[in-house]
CSV table of C-alpha atoms in Angstrom, one decimal:
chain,number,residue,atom,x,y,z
A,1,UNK,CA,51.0,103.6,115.7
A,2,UNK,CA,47.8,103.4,113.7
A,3,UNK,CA,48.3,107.1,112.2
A,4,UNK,CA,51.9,106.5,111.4
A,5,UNK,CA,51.7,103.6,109.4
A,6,UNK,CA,48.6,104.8,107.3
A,7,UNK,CA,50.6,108.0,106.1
A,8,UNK,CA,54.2,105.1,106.4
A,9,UNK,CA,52.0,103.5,103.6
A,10,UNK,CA,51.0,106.0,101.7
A,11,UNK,CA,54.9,107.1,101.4
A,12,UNK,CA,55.7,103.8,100.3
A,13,UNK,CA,53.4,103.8,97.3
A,14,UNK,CA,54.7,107.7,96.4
A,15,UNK,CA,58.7,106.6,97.1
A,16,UNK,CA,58.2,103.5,94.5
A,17,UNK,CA,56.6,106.1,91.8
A,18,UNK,CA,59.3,108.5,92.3
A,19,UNK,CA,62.3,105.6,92.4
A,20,UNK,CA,60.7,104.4,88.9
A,21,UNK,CA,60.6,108.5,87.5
A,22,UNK,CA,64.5,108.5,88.9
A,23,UNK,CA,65.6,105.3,87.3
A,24,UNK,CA,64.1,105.8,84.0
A,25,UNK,CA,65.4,110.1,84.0
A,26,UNK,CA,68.5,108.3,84.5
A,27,UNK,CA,68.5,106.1,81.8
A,28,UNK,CA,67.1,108.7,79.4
A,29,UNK,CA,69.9,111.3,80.4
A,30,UNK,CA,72.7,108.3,79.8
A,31,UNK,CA,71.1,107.9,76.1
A,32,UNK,CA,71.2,111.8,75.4
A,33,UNK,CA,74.5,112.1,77.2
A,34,UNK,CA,76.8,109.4,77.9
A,35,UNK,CA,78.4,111.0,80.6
A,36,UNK,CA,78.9,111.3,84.2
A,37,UNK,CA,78.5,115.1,84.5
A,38,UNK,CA,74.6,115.3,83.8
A,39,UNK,CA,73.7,112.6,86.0
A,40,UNK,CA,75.6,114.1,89.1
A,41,UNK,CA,74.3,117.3,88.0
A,42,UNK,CA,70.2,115.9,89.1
A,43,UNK,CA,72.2,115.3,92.5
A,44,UNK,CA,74.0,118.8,92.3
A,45,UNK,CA,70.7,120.4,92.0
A,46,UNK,CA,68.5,118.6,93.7
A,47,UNK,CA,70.6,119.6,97.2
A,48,UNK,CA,71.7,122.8,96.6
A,49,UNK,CA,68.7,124.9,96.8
A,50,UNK,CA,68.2,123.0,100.3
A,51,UNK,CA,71.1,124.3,101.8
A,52,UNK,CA,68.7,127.6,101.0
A,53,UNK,CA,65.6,126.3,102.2
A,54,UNK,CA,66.8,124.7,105.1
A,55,UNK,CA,68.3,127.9,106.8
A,56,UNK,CA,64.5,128.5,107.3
A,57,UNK,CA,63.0,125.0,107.0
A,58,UNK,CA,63.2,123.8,110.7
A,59,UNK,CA,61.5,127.6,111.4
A,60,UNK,CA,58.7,127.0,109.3
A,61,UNK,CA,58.0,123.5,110.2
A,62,UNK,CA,58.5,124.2,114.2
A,63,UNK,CA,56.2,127.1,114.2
A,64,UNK,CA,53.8,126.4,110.9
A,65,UNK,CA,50.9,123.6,110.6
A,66,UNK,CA,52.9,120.2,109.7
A,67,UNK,CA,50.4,118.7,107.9
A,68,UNK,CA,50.0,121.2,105.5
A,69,UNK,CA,53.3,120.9,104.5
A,70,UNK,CA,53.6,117.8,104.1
A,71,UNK,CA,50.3,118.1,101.8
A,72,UNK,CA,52.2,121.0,99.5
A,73,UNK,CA,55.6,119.0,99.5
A,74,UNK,CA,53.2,115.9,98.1
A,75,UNK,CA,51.0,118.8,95.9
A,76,UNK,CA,54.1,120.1,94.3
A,77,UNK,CA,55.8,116.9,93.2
A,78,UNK,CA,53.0,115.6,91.4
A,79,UNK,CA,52.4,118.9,89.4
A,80,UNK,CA,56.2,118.8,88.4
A,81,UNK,CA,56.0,115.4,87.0
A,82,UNK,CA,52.9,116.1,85.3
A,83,UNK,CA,54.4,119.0,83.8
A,84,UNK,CA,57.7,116.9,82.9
A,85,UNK,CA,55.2,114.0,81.2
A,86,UNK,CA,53.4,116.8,79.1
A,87,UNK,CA,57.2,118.1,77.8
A,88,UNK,CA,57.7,114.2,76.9
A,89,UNK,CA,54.8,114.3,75.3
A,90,UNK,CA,55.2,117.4,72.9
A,91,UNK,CA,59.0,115.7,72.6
A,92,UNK,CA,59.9,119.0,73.9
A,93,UNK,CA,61.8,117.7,77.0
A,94,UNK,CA,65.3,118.5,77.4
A,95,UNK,CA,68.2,118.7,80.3
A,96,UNK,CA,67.5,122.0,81.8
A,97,UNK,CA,63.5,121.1,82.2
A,98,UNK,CA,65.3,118.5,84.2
A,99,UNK,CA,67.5,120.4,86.4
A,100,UNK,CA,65.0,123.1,87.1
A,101,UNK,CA,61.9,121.2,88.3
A,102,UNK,CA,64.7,119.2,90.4
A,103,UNK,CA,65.2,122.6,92.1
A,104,UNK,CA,61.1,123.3,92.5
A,105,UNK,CA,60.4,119.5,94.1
A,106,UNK,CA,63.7,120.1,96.5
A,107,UNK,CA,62.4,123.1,98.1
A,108,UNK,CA,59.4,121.7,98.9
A,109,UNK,CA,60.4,117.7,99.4
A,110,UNK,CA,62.7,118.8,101.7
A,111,UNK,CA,59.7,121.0,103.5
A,112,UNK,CA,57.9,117.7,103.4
A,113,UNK,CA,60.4,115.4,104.4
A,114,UNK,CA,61.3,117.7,107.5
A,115,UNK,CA,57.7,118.0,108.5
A,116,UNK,CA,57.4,113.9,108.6
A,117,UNK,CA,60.1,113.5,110.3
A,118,UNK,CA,60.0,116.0,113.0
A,119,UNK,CA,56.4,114.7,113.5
A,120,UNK,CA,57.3,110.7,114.5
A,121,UNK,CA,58.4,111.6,117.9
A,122,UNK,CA,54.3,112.9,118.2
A,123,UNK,CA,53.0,109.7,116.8
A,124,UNK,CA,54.7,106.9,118.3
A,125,UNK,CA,56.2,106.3,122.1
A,126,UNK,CA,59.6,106.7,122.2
A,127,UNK,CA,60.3,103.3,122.8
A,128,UNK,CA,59.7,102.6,119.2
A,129,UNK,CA,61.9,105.5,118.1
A,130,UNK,CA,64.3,102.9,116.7
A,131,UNK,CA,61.2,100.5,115.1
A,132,UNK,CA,59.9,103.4,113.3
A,133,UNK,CA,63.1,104.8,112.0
A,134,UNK,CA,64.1,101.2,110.5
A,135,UNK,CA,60.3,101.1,109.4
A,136,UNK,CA,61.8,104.0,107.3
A,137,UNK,CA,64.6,102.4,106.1
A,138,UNK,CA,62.1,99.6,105.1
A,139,UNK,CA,59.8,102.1,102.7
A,140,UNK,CA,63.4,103.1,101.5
A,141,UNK,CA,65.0,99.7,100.3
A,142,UNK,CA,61.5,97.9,99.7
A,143,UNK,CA,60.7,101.3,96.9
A,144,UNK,CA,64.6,99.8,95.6
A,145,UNK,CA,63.4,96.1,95.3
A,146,UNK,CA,60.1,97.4,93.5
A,147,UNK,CA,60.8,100.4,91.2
A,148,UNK,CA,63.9,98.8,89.6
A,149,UNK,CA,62.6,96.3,88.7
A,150,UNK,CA,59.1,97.6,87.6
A,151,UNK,CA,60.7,100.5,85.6
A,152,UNK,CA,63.7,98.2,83.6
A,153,UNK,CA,61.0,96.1,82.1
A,154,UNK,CA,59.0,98.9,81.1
A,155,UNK,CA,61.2,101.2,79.7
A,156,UNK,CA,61.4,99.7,76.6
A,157,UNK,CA,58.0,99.3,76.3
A,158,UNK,CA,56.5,102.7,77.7
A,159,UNK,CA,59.1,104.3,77.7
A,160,UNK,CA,59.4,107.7,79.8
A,161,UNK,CA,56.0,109.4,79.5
A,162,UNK,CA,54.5,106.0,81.3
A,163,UNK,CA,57.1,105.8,83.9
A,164,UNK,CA,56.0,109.6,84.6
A,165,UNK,CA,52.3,108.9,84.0
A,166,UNK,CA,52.5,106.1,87.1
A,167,UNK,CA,54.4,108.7,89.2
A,168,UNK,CA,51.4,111.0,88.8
A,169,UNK,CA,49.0,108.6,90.5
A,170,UNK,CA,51.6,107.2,93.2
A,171,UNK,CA,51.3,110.7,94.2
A,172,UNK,CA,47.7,111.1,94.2
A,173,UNK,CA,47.7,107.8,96.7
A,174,UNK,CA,50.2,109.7,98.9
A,175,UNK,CA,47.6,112.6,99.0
A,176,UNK,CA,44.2,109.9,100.0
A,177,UNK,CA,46.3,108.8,102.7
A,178,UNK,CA,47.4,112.1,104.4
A,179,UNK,CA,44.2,114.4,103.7
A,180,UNK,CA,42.2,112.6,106.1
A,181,UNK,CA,44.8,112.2,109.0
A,182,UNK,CA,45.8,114.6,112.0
A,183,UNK,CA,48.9,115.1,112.1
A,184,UNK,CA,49.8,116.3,116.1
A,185,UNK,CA,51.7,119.8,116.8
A,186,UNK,CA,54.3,120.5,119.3
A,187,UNK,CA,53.8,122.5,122.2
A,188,UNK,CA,55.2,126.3,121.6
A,189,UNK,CA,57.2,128.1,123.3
A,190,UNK,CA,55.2,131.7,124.8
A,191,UNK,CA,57.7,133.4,122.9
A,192,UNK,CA,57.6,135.9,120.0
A,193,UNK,CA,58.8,134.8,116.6
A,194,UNK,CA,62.6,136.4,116.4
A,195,UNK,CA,63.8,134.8,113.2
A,196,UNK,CA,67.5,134.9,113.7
A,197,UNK,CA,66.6,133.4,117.4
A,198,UNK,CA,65.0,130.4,115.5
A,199,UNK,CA,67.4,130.0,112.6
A,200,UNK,CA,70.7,130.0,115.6
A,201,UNK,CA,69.3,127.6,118.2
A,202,UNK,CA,69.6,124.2,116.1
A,203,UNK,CA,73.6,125.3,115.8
A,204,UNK,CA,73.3,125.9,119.0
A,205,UNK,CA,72.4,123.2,120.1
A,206,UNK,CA,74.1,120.9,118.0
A,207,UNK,CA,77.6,122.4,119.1
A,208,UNK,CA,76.6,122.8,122.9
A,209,UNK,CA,76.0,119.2,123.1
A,210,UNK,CA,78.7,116.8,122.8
A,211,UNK,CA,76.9,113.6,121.7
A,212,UNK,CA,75.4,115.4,118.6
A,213,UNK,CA,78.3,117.3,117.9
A,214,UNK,CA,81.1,114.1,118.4
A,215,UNK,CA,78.2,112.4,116.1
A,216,UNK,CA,78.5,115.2,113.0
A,217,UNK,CA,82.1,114.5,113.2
A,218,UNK,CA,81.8,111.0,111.9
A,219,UNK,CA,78.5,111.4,109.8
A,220,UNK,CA,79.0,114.8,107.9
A,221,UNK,CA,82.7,113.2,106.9
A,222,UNK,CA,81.7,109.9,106.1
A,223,UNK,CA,78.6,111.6,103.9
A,224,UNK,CA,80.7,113.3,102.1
A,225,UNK,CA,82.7,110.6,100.8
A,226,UNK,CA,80.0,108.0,100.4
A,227,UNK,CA,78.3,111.0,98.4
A,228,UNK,CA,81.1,111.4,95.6
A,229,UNK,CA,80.8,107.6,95.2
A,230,UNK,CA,77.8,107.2,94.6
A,231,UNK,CA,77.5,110.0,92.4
A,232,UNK,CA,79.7,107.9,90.2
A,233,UNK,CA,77.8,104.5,90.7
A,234,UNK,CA,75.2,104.6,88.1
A,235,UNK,CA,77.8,105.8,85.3
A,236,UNK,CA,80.2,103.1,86.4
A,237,UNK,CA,77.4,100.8,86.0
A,238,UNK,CA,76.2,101.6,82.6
A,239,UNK,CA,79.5,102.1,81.7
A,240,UNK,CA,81.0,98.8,82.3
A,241,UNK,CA,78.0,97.1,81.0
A,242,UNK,CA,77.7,99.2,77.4
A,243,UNK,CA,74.3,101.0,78.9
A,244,UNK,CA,72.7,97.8,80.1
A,245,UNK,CA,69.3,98.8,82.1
A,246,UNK,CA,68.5,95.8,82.9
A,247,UNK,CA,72.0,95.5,84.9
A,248,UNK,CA,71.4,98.2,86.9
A,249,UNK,CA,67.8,97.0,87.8
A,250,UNK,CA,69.1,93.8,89.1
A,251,UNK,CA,71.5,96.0,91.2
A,252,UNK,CA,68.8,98.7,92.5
A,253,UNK,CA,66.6,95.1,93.4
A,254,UNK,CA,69.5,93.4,95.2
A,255,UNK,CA,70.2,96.9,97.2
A,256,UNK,CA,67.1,97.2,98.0
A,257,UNK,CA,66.3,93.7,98.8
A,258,UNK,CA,68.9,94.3,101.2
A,259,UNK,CA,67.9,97.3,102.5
A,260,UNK,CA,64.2,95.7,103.9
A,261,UNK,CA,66.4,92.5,105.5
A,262,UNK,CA,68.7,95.1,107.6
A,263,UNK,CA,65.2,97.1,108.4
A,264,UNK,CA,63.3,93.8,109.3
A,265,UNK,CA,66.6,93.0,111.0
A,266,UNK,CA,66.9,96.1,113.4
A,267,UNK,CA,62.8,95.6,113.3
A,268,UNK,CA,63.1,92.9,114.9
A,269,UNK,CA,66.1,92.9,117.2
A,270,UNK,CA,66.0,96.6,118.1
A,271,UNK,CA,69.2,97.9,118.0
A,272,UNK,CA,72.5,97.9,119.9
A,273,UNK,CA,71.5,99.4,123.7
A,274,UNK,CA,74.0,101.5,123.0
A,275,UNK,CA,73.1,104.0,119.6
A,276,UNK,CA,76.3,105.2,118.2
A,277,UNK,CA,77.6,101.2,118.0
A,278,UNK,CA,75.3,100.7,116.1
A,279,UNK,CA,76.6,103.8,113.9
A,280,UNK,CA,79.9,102.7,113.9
A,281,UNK,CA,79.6,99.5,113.1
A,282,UNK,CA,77.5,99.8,110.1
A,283,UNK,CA,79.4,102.6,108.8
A,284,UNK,CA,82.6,100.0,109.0
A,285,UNK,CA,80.6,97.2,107.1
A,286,UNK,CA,79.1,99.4,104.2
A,287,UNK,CA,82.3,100.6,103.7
A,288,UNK,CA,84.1,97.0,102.9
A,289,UNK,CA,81.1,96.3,101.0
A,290,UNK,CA,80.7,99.1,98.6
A,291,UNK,CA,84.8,98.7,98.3
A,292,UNK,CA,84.2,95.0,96.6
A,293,UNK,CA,81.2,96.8,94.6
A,294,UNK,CA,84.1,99.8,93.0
A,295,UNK,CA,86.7,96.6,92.5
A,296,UNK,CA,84.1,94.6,90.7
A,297,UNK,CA,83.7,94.1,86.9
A,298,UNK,CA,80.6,92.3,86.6
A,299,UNK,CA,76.5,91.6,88.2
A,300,UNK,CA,78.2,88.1,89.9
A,301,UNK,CA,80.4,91.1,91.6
A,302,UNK,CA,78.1,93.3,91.8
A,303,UNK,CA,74.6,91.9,93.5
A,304,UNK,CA,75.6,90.3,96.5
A,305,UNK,CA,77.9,93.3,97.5
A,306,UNK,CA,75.5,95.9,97.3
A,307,UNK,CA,72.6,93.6,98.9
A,308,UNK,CA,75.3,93.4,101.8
A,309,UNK,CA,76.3,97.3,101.5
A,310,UNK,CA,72.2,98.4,101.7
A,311,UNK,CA,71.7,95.7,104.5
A,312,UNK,CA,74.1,97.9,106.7
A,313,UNK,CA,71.9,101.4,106.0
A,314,UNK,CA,68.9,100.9,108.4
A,315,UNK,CA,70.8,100.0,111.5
A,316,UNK,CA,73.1,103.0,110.5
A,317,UNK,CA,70.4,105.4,110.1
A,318,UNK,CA,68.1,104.1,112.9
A,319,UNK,CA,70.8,104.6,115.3
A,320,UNK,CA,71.4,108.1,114.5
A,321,UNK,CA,67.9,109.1,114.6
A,322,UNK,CA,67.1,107.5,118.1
A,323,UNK,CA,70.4,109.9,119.4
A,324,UNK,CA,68.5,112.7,117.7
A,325,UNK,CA,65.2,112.1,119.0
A,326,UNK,CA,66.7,111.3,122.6
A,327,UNK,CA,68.7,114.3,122.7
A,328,UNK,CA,66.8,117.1,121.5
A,329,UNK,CA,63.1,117.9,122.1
A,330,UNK,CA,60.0,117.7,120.4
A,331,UNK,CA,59.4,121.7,120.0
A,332,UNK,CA,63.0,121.7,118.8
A,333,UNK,CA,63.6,118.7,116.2
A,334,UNK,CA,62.5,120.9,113.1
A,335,UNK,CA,65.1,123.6,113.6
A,336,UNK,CA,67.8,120.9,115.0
A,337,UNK,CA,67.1,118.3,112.5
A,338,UNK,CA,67.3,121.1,109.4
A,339,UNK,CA,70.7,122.3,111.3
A,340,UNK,CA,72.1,118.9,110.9
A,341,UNK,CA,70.4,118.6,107.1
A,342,UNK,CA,72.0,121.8,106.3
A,343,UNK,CA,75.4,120.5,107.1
A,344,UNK,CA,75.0,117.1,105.4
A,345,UNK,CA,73.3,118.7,102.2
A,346,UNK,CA,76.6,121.4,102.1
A,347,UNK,CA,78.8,118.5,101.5
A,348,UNK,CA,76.8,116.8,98.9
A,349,UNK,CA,76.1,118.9,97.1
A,350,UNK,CA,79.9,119.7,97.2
A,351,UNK,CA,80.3,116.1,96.1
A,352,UNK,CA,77.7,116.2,93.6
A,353,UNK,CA,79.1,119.2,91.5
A,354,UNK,CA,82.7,117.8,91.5
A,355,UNK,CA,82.1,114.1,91.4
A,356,UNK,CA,81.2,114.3,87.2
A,357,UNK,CA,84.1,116.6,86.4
A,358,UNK,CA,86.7,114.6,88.5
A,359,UNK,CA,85.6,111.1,86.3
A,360,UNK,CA,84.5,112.9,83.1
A,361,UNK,CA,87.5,114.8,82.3
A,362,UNK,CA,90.5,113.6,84.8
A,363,UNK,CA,90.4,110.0,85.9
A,364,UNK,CA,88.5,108.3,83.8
A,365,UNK,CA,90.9,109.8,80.6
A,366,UNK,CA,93.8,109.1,82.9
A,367,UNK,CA,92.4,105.2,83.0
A,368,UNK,CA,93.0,104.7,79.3
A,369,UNK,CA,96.7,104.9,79.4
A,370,UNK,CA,97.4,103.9,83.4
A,371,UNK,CA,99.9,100.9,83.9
A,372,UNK,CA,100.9,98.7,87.1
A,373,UNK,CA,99.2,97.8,89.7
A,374,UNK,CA,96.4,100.4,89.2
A,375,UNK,CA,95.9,98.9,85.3
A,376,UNK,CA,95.4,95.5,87.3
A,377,UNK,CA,93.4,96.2,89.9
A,378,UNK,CA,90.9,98.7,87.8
A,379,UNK,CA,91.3,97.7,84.1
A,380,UNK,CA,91.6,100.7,81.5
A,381,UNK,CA,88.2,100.2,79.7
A,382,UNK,CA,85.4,102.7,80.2
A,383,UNK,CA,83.9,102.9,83.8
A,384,UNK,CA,87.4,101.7,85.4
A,385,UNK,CA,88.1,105.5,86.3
A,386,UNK,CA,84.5,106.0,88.1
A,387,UNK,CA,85.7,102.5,89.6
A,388,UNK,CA,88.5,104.0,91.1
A,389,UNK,CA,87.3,106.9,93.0
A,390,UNK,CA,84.5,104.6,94.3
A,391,UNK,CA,87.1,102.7,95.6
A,392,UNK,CA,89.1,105.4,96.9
A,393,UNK,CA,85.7,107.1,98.6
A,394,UNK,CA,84.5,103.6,99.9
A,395,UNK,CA,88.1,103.0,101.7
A,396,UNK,CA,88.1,106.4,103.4
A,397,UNK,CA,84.4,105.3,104.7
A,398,UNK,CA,86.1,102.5,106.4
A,399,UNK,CA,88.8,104.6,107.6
A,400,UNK,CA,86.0,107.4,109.4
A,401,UNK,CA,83.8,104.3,110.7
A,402,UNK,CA,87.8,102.7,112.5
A,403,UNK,CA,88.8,105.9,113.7
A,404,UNK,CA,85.2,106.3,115.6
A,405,UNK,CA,85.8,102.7,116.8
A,406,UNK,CA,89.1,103.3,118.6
A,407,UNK,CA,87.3,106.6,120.2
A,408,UNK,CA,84.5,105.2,121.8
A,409,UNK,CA,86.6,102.2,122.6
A,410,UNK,CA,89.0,104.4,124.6
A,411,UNK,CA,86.0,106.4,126.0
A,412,UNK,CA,84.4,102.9,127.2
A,413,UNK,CA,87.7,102.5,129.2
A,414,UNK,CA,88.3,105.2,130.8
């Protein structure tokens, strides 16, 4: 465990430099904009090229040194923000600088990210394949309690070339802790690279076995739907509350305050014995939860129901890894695990490029002159259109996670 948590710490420092950059690009692209359609843009473009990369990610990382990519996925990031803080700096910096170094770190983040990943199994014993995956939950929603709240107080202070300068050497942390480290390989297979060979068996896989397949059929559905809502939760936010950064700080700290008590949580207790309960049953409560975040008006609204939607995230997402890492094998997790990324990052990015065009120009204009119920529920002043599709999006969550309920109920009995 001694290796994972040095390069589990190191991450943390990087994830809380990179949270801060993403806060504050946000907040500078609301200013420029006002709009929904830039924001969900960053999201459009940072997952679409990884639908690209990861048709040969899980290759790469099963049959190429891990370590080393990890070090250029780390190498890459901190050259884009540097080149992002010198186009601050010349006031030079505009959207598309955005969008395209957004392309450049996903290529390689999601390089890095696979490698890390596909590497726990190798570093820890399996029965802490549930502790470690909530441990990454932790470095998740602890980065939410810290870089909100470090980056709304100085915003207005340094504005975006600091926020950018701190990313820099969060980074160059990130880089001490994994340079002098070995990372473990896998074992490989005596047999000769075929490329199409590699790029079919995580497919393979995946629809041969029915655990992982019966568990895309809940996930990839119920990501796709959380993903258009969320797309539309920071403009919902600033637009209800005229702008107000310091609102959506507290919001990002009460998520991911909530985020490290469901990590400690699952830390602690361990999980449900049986994985995809645990699944389930998370899905089910972050649904409810994120439904009284889209019928909310206010922060009183607001904190407590996303600390209770985040709280639900680490059991959710430690479950699914430990039916990963149970079902597939060591020499196979980079090509399996980029199979079922590949899938997942389709459907966002689906839900990315239509989620600011569906607010921007249909419901939220629709909002202004809606009457009824609807009127009642949502109000007509800005942000009550984004409200409503979060809604919409956070009730069919809760509709995926009872329909997966009454399956494995029915399975249990017979």
């Amino acid at each position: 465990m001694r290796t994972f948590i040095i390069l589990w710490l190191g991450q943390l420092v990087s994830t809380i430099g990179t949270y801060m950059t993403g806060f504050a690009l946000e907040l500078w692209t609301w200013e420029l904009t006002g709009s929904a359609t830039p924001l969900a843009l960053i999201g459009f473009f940072f997952q679409a090229p990884r639908i690209l990369i990861n048709l040969v990610s899980g290759v790469i990382v099963d049959r190429f040194n891990r370590k080393h990519l990890m070090l250029l996925g780390d190498t890459i990031a901190v050259l884009s923000s540097v080149f992002l803080l010198l186009l601050s700096l010349t006031h030079t910096l505009q959207l598309w600088h955005l969008y395209f170094t957004t392309v450049i770190v996903s290529i390689f983040s999601q390089l890095q990210e696979l490698s890390y990943s596909a590497s726990i199994s190798l570093l820890v014993p399996v029965q802490q394949y549930t502790r470690v995956s909530s441990m990454g939950s932790a470095l998740h929603y602890g980065s939410l309690i810290i870089a909100p709240a470090i980056a709304a107080s100085l915003y207005p202070i340094i504005g975006i070339n600091g926020i950018l300068g701190i990313d820099c050497f969060t980074f160059l942390i990130a880089l001490a802790t994994l340079l002098p480290r070995r990372i473990p390989q896998p074992e490989q297979a005596e047999t000769p690279v075929d490329l199409w060979q590699d790029l079919s068996v995580g497919f393979r896989l995946l629809l041969s076995h029915p655990p992982l397949r019966n568990l895309l059929l809940l996930t990839l559905p119920f990501g796709f739907v959380h993903d258009l809502g969320e797309n539309l939760y920071t403009p919902m936010v600033l637009a209800r509350t005229s702008g107000s950064a310091a609102v959506l700080g507290q919001i990002g700290i009460a998520a991911g305050i909530g985020g490290v008590t469901g990590a400690i949580a699952v830390t602690l207790w361990g999980g449900f014995r049986q994985p995809i309960r645990g699944v389930l049953v998370s899905m089910l409560c972050a649904g409810l939860s994120k439904m009284t975040v889209g019928l909310g008006r206010s922060a009183q609204v607001w904190l407590p129901a996303q600390f209770c939607s985040s709280s639900n995230f680490p059991l959710m997402e430690s479950s699914e890894t430990a039916i990963w890492m149970t079902n597939v094998k060591p020499r196979e997790q980079g090509r399996v695990f980029a199979a079922n990324s590949l899938l997942g990052q389709c459907l966002s990015a689906i839900a990315a490029l239509i989620a600011g065009p569906l607010g921007d120009q249909i419901v939220e204009p629709a909002m202004t002159s809606s009457t009824g119920l609807v009127r009642w529920i949502f109000g007509s002043s800005p942000g009550s259109g984004f409200a409503l599709i979060y809604t919409s999006c956070s009730l069919s969550m809760i509709a995926i996670a009872l329909y997966g309920l009454n399956t494995q109920f029915k399975e249990e009995d017979t």
